[in-house]
Coordinates of C-alpha atoms and ligand atoms in Angstrom, one line a residue:
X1183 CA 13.4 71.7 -0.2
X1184 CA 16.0 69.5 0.8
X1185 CA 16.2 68.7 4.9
X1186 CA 19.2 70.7 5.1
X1187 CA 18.0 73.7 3.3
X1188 CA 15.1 73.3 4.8
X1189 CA 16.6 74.1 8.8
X1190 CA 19.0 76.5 7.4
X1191 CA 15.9 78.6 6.6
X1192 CA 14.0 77.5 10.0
X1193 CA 17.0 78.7 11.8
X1194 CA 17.3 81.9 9.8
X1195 CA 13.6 82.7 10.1
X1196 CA 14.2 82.4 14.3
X1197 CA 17.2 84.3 14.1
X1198 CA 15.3 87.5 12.2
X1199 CA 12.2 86.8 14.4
X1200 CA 14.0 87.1 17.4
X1201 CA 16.0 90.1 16.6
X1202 CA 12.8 91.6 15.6
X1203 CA 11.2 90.7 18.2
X1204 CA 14.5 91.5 21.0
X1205 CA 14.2 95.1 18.9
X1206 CA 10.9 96.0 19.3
X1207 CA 9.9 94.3 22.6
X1208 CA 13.1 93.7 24.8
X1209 CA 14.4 90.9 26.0
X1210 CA 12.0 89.8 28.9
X1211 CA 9.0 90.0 26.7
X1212 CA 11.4 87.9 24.0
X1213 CA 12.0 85.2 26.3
X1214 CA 8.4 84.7 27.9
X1215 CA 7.0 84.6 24.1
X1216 CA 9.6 81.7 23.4
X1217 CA 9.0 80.0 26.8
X1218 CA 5.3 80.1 26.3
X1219 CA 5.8 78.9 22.3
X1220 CA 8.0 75.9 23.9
X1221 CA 5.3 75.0 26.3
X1222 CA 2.7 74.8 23.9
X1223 CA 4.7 72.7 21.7
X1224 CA 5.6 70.6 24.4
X1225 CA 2.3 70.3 25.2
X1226 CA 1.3 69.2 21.7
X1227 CA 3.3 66.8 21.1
X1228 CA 2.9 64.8 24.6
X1229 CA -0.6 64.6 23.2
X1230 CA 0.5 63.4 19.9
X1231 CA 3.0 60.8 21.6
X1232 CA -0.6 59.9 24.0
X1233 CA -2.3 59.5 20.6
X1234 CA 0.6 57.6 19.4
X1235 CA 1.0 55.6 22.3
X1236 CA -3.0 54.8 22.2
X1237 CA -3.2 54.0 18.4
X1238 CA -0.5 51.2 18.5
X1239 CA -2.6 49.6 21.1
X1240 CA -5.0 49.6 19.0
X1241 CA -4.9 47.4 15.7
X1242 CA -3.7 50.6 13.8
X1243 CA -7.3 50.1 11.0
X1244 CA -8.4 53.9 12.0
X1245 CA -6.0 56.7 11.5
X1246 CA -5.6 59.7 14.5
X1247 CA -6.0 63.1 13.4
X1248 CA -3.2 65.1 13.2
X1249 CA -1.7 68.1 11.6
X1250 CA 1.7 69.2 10.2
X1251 CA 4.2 67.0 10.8
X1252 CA 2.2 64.5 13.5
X1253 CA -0.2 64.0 10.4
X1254 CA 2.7 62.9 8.1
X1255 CA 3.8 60.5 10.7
X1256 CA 0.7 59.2 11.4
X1257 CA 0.5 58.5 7.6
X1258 CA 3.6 56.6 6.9
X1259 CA 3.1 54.7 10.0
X1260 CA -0.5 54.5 8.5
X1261 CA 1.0 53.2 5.6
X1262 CA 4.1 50.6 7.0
X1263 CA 1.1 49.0 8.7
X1264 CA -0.8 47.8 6.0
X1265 CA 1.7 47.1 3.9
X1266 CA 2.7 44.3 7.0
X1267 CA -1.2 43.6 7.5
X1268 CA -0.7 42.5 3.5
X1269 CA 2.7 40.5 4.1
X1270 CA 1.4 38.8 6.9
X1271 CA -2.2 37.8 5.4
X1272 CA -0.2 36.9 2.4
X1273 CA 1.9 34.8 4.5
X1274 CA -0.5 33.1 6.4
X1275 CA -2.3 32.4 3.9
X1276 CA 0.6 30.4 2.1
X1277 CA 1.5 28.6 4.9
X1278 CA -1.9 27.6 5.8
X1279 CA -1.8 25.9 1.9
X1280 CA 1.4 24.6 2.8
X1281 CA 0.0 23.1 5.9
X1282 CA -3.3 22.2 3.7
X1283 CA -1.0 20.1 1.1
X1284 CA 1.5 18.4 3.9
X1285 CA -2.2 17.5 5.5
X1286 CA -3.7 15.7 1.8
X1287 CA 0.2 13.9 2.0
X1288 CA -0.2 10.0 1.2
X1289 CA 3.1 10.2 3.2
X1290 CA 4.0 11.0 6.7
X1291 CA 5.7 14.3 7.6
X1292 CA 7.2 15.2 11.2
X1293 CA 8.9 18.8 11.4
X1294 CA 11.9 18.7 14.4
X1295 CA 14.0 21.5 15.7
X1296 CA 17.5 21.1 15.8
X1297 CA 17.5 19.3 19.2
X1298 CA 14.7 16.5 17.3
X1299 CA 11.9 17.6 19.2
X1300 CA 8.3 17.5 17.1
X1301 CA 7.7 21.0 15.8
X1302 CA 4.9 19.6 13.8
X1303 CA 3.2 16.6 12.1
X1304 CA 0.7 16.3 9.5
X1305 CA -2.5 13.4 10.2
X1306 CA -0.5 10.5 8.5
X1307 CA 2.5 10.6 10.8
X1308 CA 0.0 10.6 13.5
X1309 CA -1.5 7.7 12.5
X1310 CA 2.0 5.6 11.3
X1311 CA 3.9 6.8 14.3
X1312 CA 1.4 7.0 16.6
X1313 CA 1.7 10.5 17.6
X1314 CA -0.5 13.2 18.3
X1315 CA 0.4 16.8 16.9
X1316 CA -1.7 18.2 19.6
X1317 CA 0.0 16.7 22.9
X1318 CA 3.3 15.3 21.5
X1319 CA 4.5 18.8 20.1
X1320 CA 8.2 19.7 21.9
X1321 CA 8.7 15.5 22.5
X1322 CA 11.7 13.8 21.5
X1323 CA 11.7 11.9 18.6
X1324 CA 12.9 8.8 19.6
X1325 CA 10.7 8.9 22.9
X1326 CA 7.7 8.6 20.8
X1327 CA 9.4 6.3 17.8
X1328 CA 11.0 3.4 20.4
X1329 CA 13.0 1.3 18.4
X1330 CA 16.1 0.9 18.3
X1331 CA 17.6 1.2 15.1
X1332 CA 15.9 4.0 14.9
X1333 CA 17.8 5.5 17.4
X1334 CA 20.9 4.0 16.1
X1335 CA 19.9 5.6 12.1
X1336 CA 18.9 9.1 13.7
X1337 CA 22.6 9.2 15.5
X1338 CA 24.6 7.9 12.5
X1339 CA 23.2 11.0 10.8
X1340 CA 23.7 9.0 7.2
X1341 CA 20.4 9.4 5.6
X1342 CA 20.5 8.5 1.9
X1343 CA 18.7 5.1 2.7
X1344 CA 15.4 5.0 4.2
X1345 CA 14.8 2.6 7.4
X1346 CA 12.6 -0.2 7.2
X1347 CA 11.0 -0.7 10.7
X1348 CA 8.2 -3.0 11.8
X1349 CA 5.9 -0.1 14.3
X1350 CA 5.9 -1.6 17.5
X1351 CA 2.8 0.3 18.6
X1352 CA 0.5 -1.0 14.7
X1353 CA 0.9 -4.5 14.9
X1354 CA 1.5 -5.7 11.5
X1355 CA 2.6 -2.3 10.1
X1356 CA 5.5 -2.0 8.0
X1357 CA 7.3 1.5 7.4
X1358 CA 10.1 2.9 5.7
X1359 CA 11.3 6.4 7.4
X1360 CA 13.8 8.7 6.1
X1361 CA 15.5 12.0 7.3
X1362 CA 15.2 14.8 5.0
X1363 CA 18.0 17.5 6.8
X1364 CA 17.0 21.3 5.9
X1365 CA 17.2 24.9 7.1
X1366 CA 19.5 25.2 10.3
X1367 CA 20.0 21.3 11.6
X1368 CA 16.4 20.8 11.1
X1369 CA 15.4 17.6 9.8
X1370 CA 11.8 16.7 8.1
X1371 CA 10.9 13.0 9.5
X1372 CA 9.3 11.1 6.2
X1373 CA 6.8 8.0 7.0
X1374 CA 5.5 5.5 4.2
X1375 CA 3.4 2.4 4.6
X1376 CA 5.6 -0.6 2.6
X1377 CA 3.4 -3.1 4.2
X1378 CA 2.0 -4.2 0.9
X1379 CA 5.7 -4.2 -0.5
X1380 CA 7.5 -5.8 1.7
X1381 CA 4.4 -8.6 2.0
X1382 CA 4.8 -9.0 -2.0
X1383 CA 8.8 -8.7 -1.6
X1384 CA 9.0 -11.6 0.6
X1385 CA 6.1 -13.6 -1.1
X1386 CA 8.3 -13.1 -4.5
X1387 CA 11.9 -14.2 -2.1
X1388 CA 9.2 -17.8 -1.3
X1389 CA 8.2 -18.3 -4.5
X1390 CA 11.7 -18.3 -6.3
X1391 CA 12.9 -20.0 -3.1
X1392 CA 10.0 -22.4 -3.6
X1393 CA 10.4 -22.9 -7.9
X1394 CA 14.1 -23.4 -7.2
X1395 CA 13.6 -26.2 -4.4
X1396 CA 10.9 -28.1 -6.6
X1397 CA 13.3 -27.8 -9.8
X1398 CA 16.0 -29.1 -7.4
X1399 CA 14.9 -32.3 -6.9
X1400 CA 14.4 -33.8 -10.3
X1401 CA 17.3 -32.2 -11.5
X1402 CA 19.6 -34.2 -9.1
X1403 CA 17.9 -37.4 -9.8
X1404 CA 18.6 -36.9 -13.5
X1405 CA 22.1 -35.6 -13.0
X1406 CA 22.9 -38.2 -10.3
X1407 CA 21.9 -40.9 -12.8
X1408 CA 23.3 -39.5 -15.8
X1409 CA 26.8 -39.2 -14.1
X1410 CA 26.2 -42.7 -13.2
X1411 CA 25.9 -43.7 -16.6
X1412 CA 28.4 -41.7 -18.4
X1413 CA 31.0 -43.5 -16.2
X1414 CA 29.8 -46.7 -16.0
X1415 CA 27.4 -47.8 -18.9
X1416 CA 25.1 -50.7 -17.2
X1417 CA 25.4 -54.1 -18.9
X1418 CA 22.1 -54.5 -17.5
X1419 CA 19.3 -53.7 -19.9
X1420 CA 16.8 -53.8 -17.3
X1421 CA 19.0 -51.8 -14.9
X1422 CA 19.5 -49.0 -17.7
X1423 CA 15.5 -49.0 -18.3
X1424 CA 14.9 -48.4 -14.7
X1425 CA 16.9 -45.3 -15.1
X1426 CA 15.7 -44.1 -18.0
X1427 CA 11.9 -44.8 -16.8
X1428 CA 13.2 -42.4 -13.2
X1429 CA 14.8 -39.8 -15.3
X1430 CA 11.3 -39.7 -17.9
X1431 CA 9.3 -39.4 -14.9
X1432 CA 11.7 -36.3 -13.1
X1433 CA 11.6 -34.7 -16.9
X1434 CA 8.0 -35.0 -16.5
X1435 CA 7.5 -33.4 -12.6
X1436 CA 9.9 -30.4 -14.4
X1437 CA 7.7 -30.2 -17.4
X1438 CA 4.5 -30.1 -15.2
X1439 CA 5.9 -27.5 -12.8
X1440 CA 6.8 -25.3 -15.8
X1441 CA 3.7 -26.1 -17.6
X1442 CA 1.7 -24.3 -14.3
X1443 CA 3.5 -21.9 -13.5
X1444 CA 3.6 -21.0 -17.1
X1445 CA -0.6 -20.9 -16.4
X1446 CA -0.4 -19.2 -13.1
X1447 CA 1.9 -16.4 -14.6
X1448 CA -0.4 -16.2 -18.0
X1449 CA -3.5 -15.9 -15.7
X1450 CA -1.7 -13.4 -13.0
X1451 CA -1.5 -11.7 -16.1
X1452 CA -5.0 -11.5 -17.0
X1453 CA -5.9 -8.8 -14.4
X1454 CA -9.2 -8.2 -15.8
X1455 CA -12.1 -10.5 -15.6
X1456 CA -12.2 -13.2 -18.2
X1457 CA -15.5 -12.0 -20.4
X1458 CA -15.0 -15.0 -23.0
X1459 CA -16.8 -17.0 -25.5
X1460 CA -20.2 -19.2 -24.7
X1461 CA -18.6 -22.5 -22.8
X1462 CA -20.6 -25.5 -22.9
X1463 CA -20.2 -27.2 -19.4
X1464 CA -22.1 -30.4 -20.1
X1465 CA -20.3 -30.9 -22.9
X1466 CA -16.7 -30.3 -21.4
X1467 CA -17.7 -32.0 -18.8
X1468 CA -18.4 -35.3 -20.4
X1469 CA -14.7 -35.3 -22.0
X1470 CA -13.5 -34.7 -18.4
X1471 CA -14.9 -37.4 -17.1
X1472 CA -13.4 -39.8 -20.0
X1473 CA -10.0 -38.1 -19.1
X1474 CA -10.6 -39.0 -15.3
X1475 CA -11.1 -42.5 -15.8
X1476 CA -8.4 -43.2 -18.1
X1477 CA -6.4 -41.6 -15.1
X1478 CA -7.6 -43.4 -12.3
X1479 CA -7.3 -46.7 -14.7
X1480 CA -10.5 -48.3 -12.9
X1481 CA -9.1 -47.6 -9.4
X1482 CA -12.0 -45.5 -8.2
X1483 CA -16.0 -45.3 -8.9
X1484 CA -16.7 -42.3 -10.8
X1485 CA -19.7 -40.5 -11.5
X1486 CA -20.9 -37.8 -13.6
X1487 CA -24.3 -35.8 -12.5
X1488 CA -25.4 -33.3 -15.3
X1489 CA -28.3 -31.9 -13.4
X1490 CA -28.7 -28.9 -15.9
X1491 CA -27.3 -28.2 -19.4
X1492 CA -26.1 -24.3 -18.1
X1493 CA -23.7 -23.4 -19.9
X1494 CA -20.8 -20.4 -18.8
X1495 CA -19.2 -17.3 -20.1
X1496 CA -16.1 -17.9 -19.8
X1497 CA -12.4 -19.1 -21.5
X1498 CA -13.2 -22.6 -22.4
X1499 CA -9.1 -23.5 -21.5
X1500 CA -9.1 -22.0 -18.4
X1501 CA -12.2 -23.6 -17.0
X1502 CA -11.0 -27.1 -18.4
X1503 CA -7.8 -26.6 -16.6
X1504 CA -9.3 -25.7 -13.1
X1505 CA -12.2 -28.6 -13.3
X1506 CA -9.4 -31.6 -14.2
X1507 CA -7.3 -29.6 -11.1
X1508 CA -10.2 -30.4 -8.8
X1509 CA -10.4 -33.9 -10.6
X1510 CA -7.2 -35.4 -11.1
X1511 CA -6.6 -33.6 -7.1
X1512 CA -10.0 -36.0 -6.3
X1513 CA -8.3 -39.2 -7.6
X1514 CA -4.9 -38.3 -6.3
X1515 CA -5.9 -37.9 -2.6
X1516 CA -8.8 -40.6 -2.8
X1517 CA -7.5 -44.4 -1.9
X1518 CA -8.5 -47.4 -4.4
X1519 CA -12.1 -48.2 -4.7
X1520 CA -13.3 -44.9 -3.4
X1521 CA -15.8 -43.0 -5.0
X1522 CA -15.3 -39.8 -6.6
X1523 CA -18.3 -37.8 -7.9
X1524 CA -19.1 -34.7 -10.4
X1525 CA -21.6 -32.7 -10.1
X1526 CA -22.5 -30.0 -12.3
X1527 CA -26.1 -28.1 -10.8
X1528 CA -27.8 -25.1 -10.3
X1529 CA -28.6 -23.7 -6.7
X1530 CA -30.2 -21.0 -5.4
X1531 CA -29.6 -18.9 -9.1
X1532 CA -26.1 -19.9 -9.0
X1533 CA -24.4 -22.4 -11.3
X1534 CA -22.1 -24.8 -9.1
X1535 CA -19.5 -27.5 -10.0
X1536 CA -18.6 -29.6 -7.2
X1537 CA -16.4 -32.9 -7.2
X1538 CA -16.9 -34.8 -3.8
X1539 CA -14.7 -37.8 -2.7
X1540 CA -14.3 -39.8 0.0
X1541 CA -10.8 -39.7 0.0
X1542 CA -7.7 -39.1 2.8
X1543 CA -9.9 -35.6 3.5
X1544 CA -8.0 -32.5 5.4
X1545 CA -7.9 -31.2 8.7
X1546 CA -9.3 -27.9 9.5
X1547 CA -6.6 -25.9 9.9
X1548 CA -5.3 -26.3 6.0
X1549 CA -8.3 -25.2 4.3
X1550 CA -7.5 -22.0 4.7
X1551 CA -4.1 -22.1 3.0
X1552 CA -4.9 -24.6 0.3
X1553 CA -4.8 -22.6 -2.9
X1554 CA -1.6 -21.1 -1.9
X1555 CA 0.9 -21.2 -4.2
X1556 CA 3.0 -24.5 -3.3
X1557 CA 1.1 -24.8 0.0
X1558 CA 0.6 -28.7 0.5
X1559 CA -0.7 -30.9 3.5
X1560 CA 2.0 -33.9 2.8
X1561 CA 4.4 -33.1 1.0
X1562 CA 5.5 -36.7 0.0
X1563 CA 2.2 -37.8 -0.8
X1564 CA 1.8 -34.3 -3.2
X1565 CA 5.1 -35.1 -4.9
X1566 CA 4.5 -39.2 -5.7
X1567 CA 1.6 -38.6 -7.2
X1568 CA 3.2 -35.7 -9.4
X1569 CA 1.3 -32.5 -7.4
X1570 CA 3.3 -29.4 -8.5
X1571 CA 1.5 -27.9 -5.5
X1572 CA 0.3 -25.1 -7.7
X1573 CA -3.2 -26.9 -8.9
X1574 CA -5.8 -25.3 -6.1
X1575 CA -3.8 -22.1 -6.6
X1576 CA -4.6 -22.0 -10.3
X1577 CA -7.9 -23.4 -9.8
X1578 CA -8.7 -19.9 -7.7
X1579 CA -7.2 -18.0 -10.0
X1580 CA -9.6 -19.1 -12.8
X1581 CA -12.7 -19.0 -10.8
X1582 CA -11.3 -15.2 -9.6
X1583 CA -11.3 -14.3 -13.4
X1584 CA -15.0 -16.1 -14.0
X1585 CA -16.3 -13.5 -10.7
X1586 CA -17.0 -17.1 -9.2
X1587 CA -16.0 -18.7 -5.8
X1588 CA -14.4 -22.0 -4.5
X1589 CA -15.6 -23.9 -1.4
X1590 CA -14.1 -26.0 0.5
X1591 CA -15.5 -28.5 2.9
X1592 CA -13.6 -31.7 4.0
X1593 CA -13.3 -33.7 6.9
X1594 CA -9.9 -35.5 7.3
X1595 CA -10.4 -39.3 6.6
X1596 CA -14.0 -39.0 4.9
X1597 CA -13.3 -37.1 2.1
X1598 CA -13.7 -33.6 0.6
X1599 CA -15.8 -31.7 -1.7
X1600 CA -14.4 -28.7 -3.7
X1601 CA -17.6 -26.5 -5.7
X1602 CA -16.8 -23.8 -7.7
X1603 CA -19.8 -21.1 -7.7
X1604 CA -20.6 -19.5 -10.7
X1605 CA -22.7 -16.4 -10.2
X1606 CA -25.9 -15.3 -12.4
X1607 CA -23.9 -13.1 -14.5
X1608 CA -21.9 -15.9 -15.6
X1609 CA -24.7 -18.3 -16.5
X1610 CA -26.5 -18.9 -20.1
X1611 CA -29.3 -21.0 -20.4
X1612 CA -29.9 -22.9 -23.4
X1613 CA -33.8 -23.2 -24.9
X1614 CA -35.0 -26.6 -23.8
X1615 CA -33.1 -27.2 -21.3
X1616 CA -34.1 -30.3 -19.1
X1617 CA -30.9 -32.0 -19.3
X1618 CA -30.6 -34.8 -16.5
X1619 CA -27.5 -37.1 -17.3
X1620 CA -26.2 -39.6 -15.0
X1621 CA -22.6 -41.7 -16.3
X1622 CA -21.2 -43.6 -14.0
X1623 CA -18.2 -46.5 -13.7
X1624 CA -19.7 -48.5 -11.6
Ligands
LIG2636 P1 -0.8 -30.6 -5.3 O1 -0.1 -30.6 -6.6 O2 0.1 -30.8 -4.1 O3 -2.0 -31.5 -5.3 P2 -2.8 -28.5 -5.1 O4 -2.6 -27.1 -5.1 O5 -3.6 -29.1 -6.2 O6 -1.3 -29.1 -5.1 O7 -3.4 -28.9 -3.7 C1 -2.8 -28.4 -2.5 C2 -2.9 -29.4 -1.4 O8 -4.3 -29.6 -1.1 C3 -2.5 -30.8 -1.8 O9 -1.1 -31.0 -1.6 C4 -3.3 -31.7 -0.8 O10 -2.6 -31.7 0.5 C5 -4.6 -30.9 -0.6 N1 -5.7 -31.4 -1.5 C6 -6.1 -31.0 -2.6 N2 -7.2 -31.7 -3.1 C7 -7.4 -32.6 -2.2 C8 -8.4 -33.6 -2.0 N3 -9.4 -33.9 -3.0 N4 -8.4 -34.4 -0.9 C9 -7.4 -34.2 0.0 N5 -6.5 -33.2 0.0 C10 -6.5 -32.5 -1.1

C-alpha cells in the first residue's frame, strides 16, 4: 500500500476506534486511553532515539533490536552503512596504490594546494628537493625550492617547458622541474635528475666546439695560401714548394684528425667488450717496433723486451692502434737521444705492455685528464709534432673493450711510463713458451 493510502486507512481506523470507543466508554475514559497510548509511544521511541543515539557512537558492525518501524530504520541505516564501509575501503584502498605507484616513481612528484603549499611528496622529491613530506607538509613551495628562477617560472604560470635548475642544497645535481596544473588551481610539482644529460649535452657542445677548432686551423693555412696563389702565381719554384710542402702537411693534420675520430666513433660504437680472434703480441710487437724506428729516424734508443710469448684475445687492429698511440706518443714527447723502451711481460697473472721513456714527463695534476678527448698538456708542442689530441683517449678506449687497464706514472722532466694491463681472461698461452727477446738500436 502506497504511503498515502496507507494514512488514509490509519486515520480511518482512529476515527472508528475512537467513536467506538467515545460510544461505549465516554469521553473521559477515551481521552485517558489516548493520553496513556501517547505516553507509551513517547516513551518508546526516546528509547529507540537513545538506541539510535548510542549505535552511531558506535562503529554501526552490530545492529539494535528493534521492532516495527524502528527495526526497518535500523535496517536501512544498517544497510547505508556498509554500503559506505565498502566505498570507503574501496577507496582507500585505491588511493593507497596510487600513493604505492607515485612512491616506485623514477621521477619526483610534489602535490600543492592552490596557495603552493606541499600537500604531499613522494620519496624522490624528497631526496631531489630536499624536502621532507613529514615536517615540510603546508610549506611554501618556493621556501623550500630557493632559487630564483624558480620563483620567477612558478609566477609566470607558463608551464609547457620544464626548468633546468642546478639544486643549490645537492651539490652537483642537475634537475629539470615542471608544473603540471590540475583539479581546482592545484598544480603537481615534477622533479627529474638530467645530471647525466646535461653532463653528455655539454660534453657533445666541447667536442664539436673542439673538432671545429682543430679543423680550423689547417683549413686557414691552406685557404690563406691558396688565395695567395690564385692571385699571385710565385715565380719562385722554391717559394711555391714551401707552400705546397705547408698545405701537404695541414691536409695531413685534417686527415689524421678524421682518421681518429673516425676510430674513436667506430669504437664508442662497440659498446660490448671486444671478444676477438687469437692476437699474437710478440709478433705485433716486433713490426711495431720496426715502425717506431723508422719514425724516430735514429733520434732515440729504442728497445724491445719480449719477456713472454703471451698472446691476447682481442681485435688485432685495435690493439695495434692503441700500442703505436703509446709509442709514437713516447717518441713525440721524448727529446733526441733519449731512450724509449717496450716491454711486453707478465706480472702477478696479468699480461702488461708498458712503453717507458725518459722524455719531457708530466706533472701530476694532468694525469688524471690525459685520455680525454682533446685534453693536452702543451698544446703547441701536441700540434708540431701532429698530436690530434685524441691518441690516449683511443688508447683507453681499446683497452676498455679488451676488460684491461691503463697506468700512468710520470714525473715531469724524467720521463713517463704508460702499461696497459691485460687481465687473465684475456691471456692465451702458447705450448713452449720460454720466449725471452731482447732488440734494441743501440
Ligand atoms: P696528442 O695527440 O696531443 O699527443 P694524446 O691523447 O696522445 O694526444 O696525449 C694527450 C697528452 O698527453 C699529450 O698532449 C701530452 O701532453 C701528454 N702525453 C702523452 N704521452 C706522453 C709522453 N709519453 N710523455 C709526455 N707527455 C705525454
Amino acid at each position: 500500500m502506497s504511503g498515502f493510502w496507507e494514512r488514509v486507512a490509519n486515520a480511518v481506523l482512529i476515527a472508528v476506534v475512537t467513536g467506538m470507543l467515545l460510544a461505549t466508554l465516554g469521553a473521559v475514559t477515551t481521552l485517558v486511553i489516548y493520553v496513556t497510548v501517547l505516553l507509551v509511544l513517547v516513551v518508546r521511541h526516546r528509547r529507540y532515539l537513545t538506541i539510535l543515539d548510542r549505535w552511531l557512537q558506535t562503529d554501526g558492525s552490530v545492529l539494535p533490536n528493534a521492532s516495527g518501524k524502528w527495526g526497518d530504520v535500523f535496517a536501512r541505516l544498517m544497510r547505508l552503512v556498509r554500503e559506505q564501509s565498502r566505498t570507503y575501503q574501496h577507496i582507500s584502498s585505491a588511493l593507497e596504490r596510487l600513493q604505492r605507484a607515485t612512491s616506485a616513481m623514477p621521477e619526483g612528484v610534489v602535490i600543492l594546494d592552490e596557495m603552493d603549499h606541499i600537500e604531499w611528496c613522494n620519496p624522490v622529491a624528497e631526496k631531489h628537493l630536499g624536502i621532507s613530506s613529514g615536517t615540510d607538509t603546508g610549506q611554501h613551495i618556493t621556501h623550500l625550492v630557493r632559487h630564483t628562477q624558480f620563483a620567477e617560472y612558478l609566477a609566470a604560470q607558463n608551464y609547457a617547458e620544464p626548468l633546468v635548475i642546478k639544486q643549490p642544497r645537492h651539490q652537483g645535481l642537475i634537475l629539470s622541474l615542471q608544473f603540471v596544473p590540475y583539479g581546482d588551481k592545484q598544480k603537481l610539482l615534477l622533479s627529474r635528475d638530467v645530471t647525466q644529460l646535461e653532463r653528455i649535452q655539454i660534453m657533445r657542445q666541447d667536442f664539436v666546439a673542439n673538432v671545429s677548432h682543430e679543423l680550423r686551423t689547417p683549413l686557414t693555412v691552406i685557404g690563406g695560401f691558396l688565395e695567395t696563389l690564385s692571385d699571385h702565381s710565385p715565380s719562385d719554384p722554391e717559394t711555391f714548394k714551401w707552400a705546397l710542402g705547408l698545405m701537404t702537411d695541414q691536409t695531413k693534420r685534417m686527415q689524421n684528425l678524421v682518421q681518429d675520430l673516425l676510430t674513436l666513433s667506430r669504437l664508442e660504437d662497440t659498446q660490448n667488450l671486444i671478444r676477438g680472434e687469437r692476437v699474437d703480441v710478440p709478433a705485433m710487437l716486433r713490426k711495431i717496433y720496426d715502425e717506431a724506428l723508422s719514425l724516430s729516424s735514429g733520434r732515440h734508443h729504442i728497445s724491445l723486451n719480449l719477456e713472454t710469448g703471451t698472446q691476447l684475445l682481442g681485435s688485432t687492429d685495435e690493439l695495434r692502434s692503441a700500442f703505436t698511440n703509446l709509442i709514437s706518443n713516447a717518441i713525440r714527447y721524448t727529446p733526441d737521444n733519449g731512450n724509449i723502451s717496450l716491454n711486453w711481460t707478465t706480472r702477478d697473472g696479468q699480461a702488461v705492455f708498458s712503453v717507458q721513456d725518459n722524455g719531457i714527463g708530466v706533472e701530476p695534476e694532468h694525469i688524471s685528464r690525459l685520455t680525454e678527448r682533446f685534453y693536452r698538456v702543451d698544446r703547441g708542442r701536441s700540434r708540431e709534432t701532429g698530436g690530434t689530441g685524441l691518441g690516449l683517449a683511443i688508447v683507453k678506449h681499446v683497452l676498455s673493450c679488451h676488460q684491461a687497464k691503463l697506468e700512468i706514472v710520470s714525473e715531469p722532466g724524467k720521463g713517463s711510463c704508460f702499461s696497459a694491463w691485460f687481465p687473465p681472461v684475456r691471456l692465451v698461452t702458447p705450448e713452449g713458451d720460454h720466449a725471452c727477446t731482447i732488440l734494441t738500436n743501440i
